[in-house]
Amino acid sequence: MDLHTLVLDLRSRSARVTAADAQGVVTVDLDAAACERVAQAAQPLFDWAHGRVPASSRTPRDATLVAFEVDALNRTLRLGYIAERSPISGAPLPSSGSPQTSPGTAMAQSQSGRPSQPGEPTALTWTEGDYGTLQVLLREAARTALREVRPRKSEPAELSYDARWEYLYQHGGDGWELARTPPPLARYLSTQLALSRGQHVLVVGAGRGHEALLLARQAQAVGAHVVAIDIAPTAVKTVQEAATQERLAETLHVVESDLFLRPETGPLAAASYDLIVEHCCFCAIEPSRRDEYVAQIARLLRPGGRFIGLFYCHSYPGGPPFGASIDEIKGRLGKDFVIDYEEVPADSVLSRVAQEWLIDAHCR
Ligand SMILES: C[S@@+](CC[C@H](N)C(=O)[O-])C[C@H]1O[C@@H](n2cnc3c(N)ncnc32)[C@H](O)[C@@H]1O
């Protein structure tokens, strides 16, 4: 899921989450317990606001941060604080009556200027937060909020590898779905890629095809060709339907296959592509197959072929998505690829801030 907005208010123990997935955009009001979990995950922001983390603060020194509104799509953040530091400062959640009895209450004025009435939430003063600087402090809150909206379900243990991916698609286990191309990849592919006539592009683990469709629009304009491969029939069908709807079916060829196969002919034949694009495919496959994955990407590319990837480099336990460090991926790529450009994007979706690695490499 892609978090669009998160509004948290400790005074009322309320949190509202708006997020998107393949089904569309949903807005959910979390219950008090879920709100508390999100507030705990947002503790780095509260620590920063209350001066426990050395960084310049736009929250006045004697104020207590009790609310925030983050709009991750528009990259804005508003901080709501009560005007005087109260005993609740730093606590993830005040008990429901505490803001009214805190020293902050005596000072608080509602927006109309009158003092807050008993039982009425303490009035807030709002200030703009610097989204670019503070986004990393909100990552875990965003991730927690998404998990509250769409809890991760366990899947049957007896499923085969490919059946498992299809099961995830069919039973709402596709928590990775952003319903769009991730911003760093959309930016990079739109500004740093100029396909030319006759070129062949492959998108591996294409999922619902956001990157494949973006590339196919560009390819169609110049006479290039795109192949999207995925092991899950539901994903393949979704991309095929989207390609047909956008009149891209002649440019975008969608293949249901295990990308590890090594046939002599067809879409997985050696040296078939000028460019391969990946997003969240490396992190999806079994870690024990990572070298095999890199070797297969190198095999599928023509000599000197280009590999553009946005890797999800997290350190959470379990998976998929399985964690990996930039150093690990770099080490595995080193034998077959030269990295021409790399960045830790500043425009990742909020729940993956500082955990993505964008590369543009070529095959040795
Ligand atoms: C985490 S999802 C990412 C999907 C898409 N790239 C995106 O970012 O939305 C991983 C995708 O890889 C596919 N996949 C996993 N193992 C595969 C394999 N061996 N061959 C082909 N596709 C595979 C899954 O079905 C799934 O669609």
PDB file of C-alpha atoms and ligand atoms in Angstrom, residues 161 165 169 176 205-207 211 229-232 257-260 279-280 284-285, ligand 1:
ATOM      1  CA  TYR A 161       6.642 -21.131  -4.847  1.00  0.00           C
ATOM      2  CA  TRP A 165       2.628 -15.510  -5.281  1.00  0.00           C
ATOM      3  CA  TYR A 169      -2.477 -11.585  -5.274  1.00  0.00           C
ATOM      4  CA  TRP A 176       4.009  -4.121  -1.697  1.00  0.00           C
ATOM      5  CA  GLY A 205       8.786  -9.536 -11.498  1.00  0.00           C
ATOM      6  CA  ALA A 206       6.613  -6.923 -13.178  1.00  0.00           C
ATOM      7  CA  GLY A 207       3.658  -7.282 -10.798  1.00  0.00           C
ATOM      8  CA  GLU A 211       6.928   0.272 -14.696  1.00  0.00           C
ATOM      9  CA  ILE A 229       7.530 -11.179 -16.886  1.00  0.00           C
ATOM     10  CA  ASP A 230       5.808 -12.400 -13.768  1.00  0.00           C
ATOM     11  CA  ILE A 231       5.164 -15.794 -12.243  1.00  0.00           C
ATOM     12  CA  ALA A 232       1.658 -14.960 -10.966  1.00  0.00           C
ATOM     13  CA  SER A 257       6.961 -17.429 -16.451  1.00  0.00           C
ATOM     14  CA  ASP A 258       9.511 -18.118 -13.785  1.00  0.00           C
ATOM     15  CA  LEU A 259      12.276 -15.641 -14.575  1.00  0.00           C
ATOM     16  CA  PHE A 260      14.935 -18.197 -13.586  1.00  0.00           C
ATOM     17  CA  HIS A 279      11.593  -2.957  -8.749  1.00  0.00           C
ATOM     18  CA  CYS A 280      11.162  -5.111  -5.643  1.00  0.00           C
ATOM     19  CA  ALA A 284      11.039 -10.917  -3.449  1.00  0.00           C
ATOM     20  CA  ILE A 285      13.124 -13.930  -4.394  1.00  0.00           C
TER      21      ILE A 285
HETATM   22  C1  LIG B   1       7.188  -7.703  -4.422  1.00  0.00           C
HETATM   23  S1  LIG B   1       6.388  -7.999  -5.923  1.00  0.00           S
HETATM   24  C2  LIG B   1       6.845  -6.580  -6.876  1.00  0.00           C
HETATM   25  C3  LIG B   1       5.941  -6.393  -8.057  1.00  0.00           C
HETATM   26  C4  LIG B   1       6.227  -5.124  -8.868  1.00  0.00           C
HETATM   27  N1  LIG B   1       7.577  -5.091  -9.394  1.00  0.00           N
HETATM   28  C5  LIG B   1       5.958  -3.916  -8.026  1.00  0.00           C
HETATM   29  O1  LIG B   1       6.928  -3.312  -7.560  1.00  0.00           O
HETATM   30  O2  LIG B   1       4.800  -3.596  -7.785  1.00  0.00           O
HETATM   31  C6  LIG B   1       7.398  -9.269  -6.613  1.00  0.00           C
HETATM   32  C7  LIG B   1       6.842  -9.800  -7.930  1.00  0.00           C
HETATM   33  O3  LIG B   1       7.748 -10.755  -8.463  1.00  0.00           O
HETATM   34  C8  LIG B   1       7.025 -11.877  -8.921  1.00  0.00           C
HETATM   35  N2  LIG B   1       7.951 -13.015  -8.855  1.00  0.00           N
HETATM   36  C9  LIG B   1       8.472 -13.586  -7.746  1.00  0.00           C
HETATM   37  N3  LIG B   1       9.303 -14.590  -8.073  1.00  0.00           N
HETATM   38  C10 LIG B   1       9.319 -14.643  -9.421  1.00  0.00           C
HETATM   39  C11 LIG B   1       9.986 -15.471 -10.353  1.00  0.00           C
HETATM   40  N4  LIG B   1      10.795 -16.470  -9.963  1.00  0.00           N
HETATM   41  N5  LIG B   1       9.757 -15.262 -11.660  1.00  0.00           N
HETATM   42  C12 LIG B   1       8.937 -14.277 -12.079  1.00  0.00           C
HETATM   43  N6  LIG B   1       8.269 -13.454 -11.246  1.00  0.00           N
HETATM   44  C13 LIG B   1       8.465 -13.634  -9.922  1.00  0.00           C
HETATM   45  C14 LIG B   1       5.828 -11.978  -8.008  1.00  0.00           C
HETATM   46  O4  LIG B   1       4.746 -12.671  -8.570  1.00  0.00           O
HETATM   47  C15 LIG B   1       5.505 -10.495  -7.788  1.00  0.00           C
HETATM   48  O5  LIG B   1       4.623 -10.010  -8.743  1.00  0.00           O
END
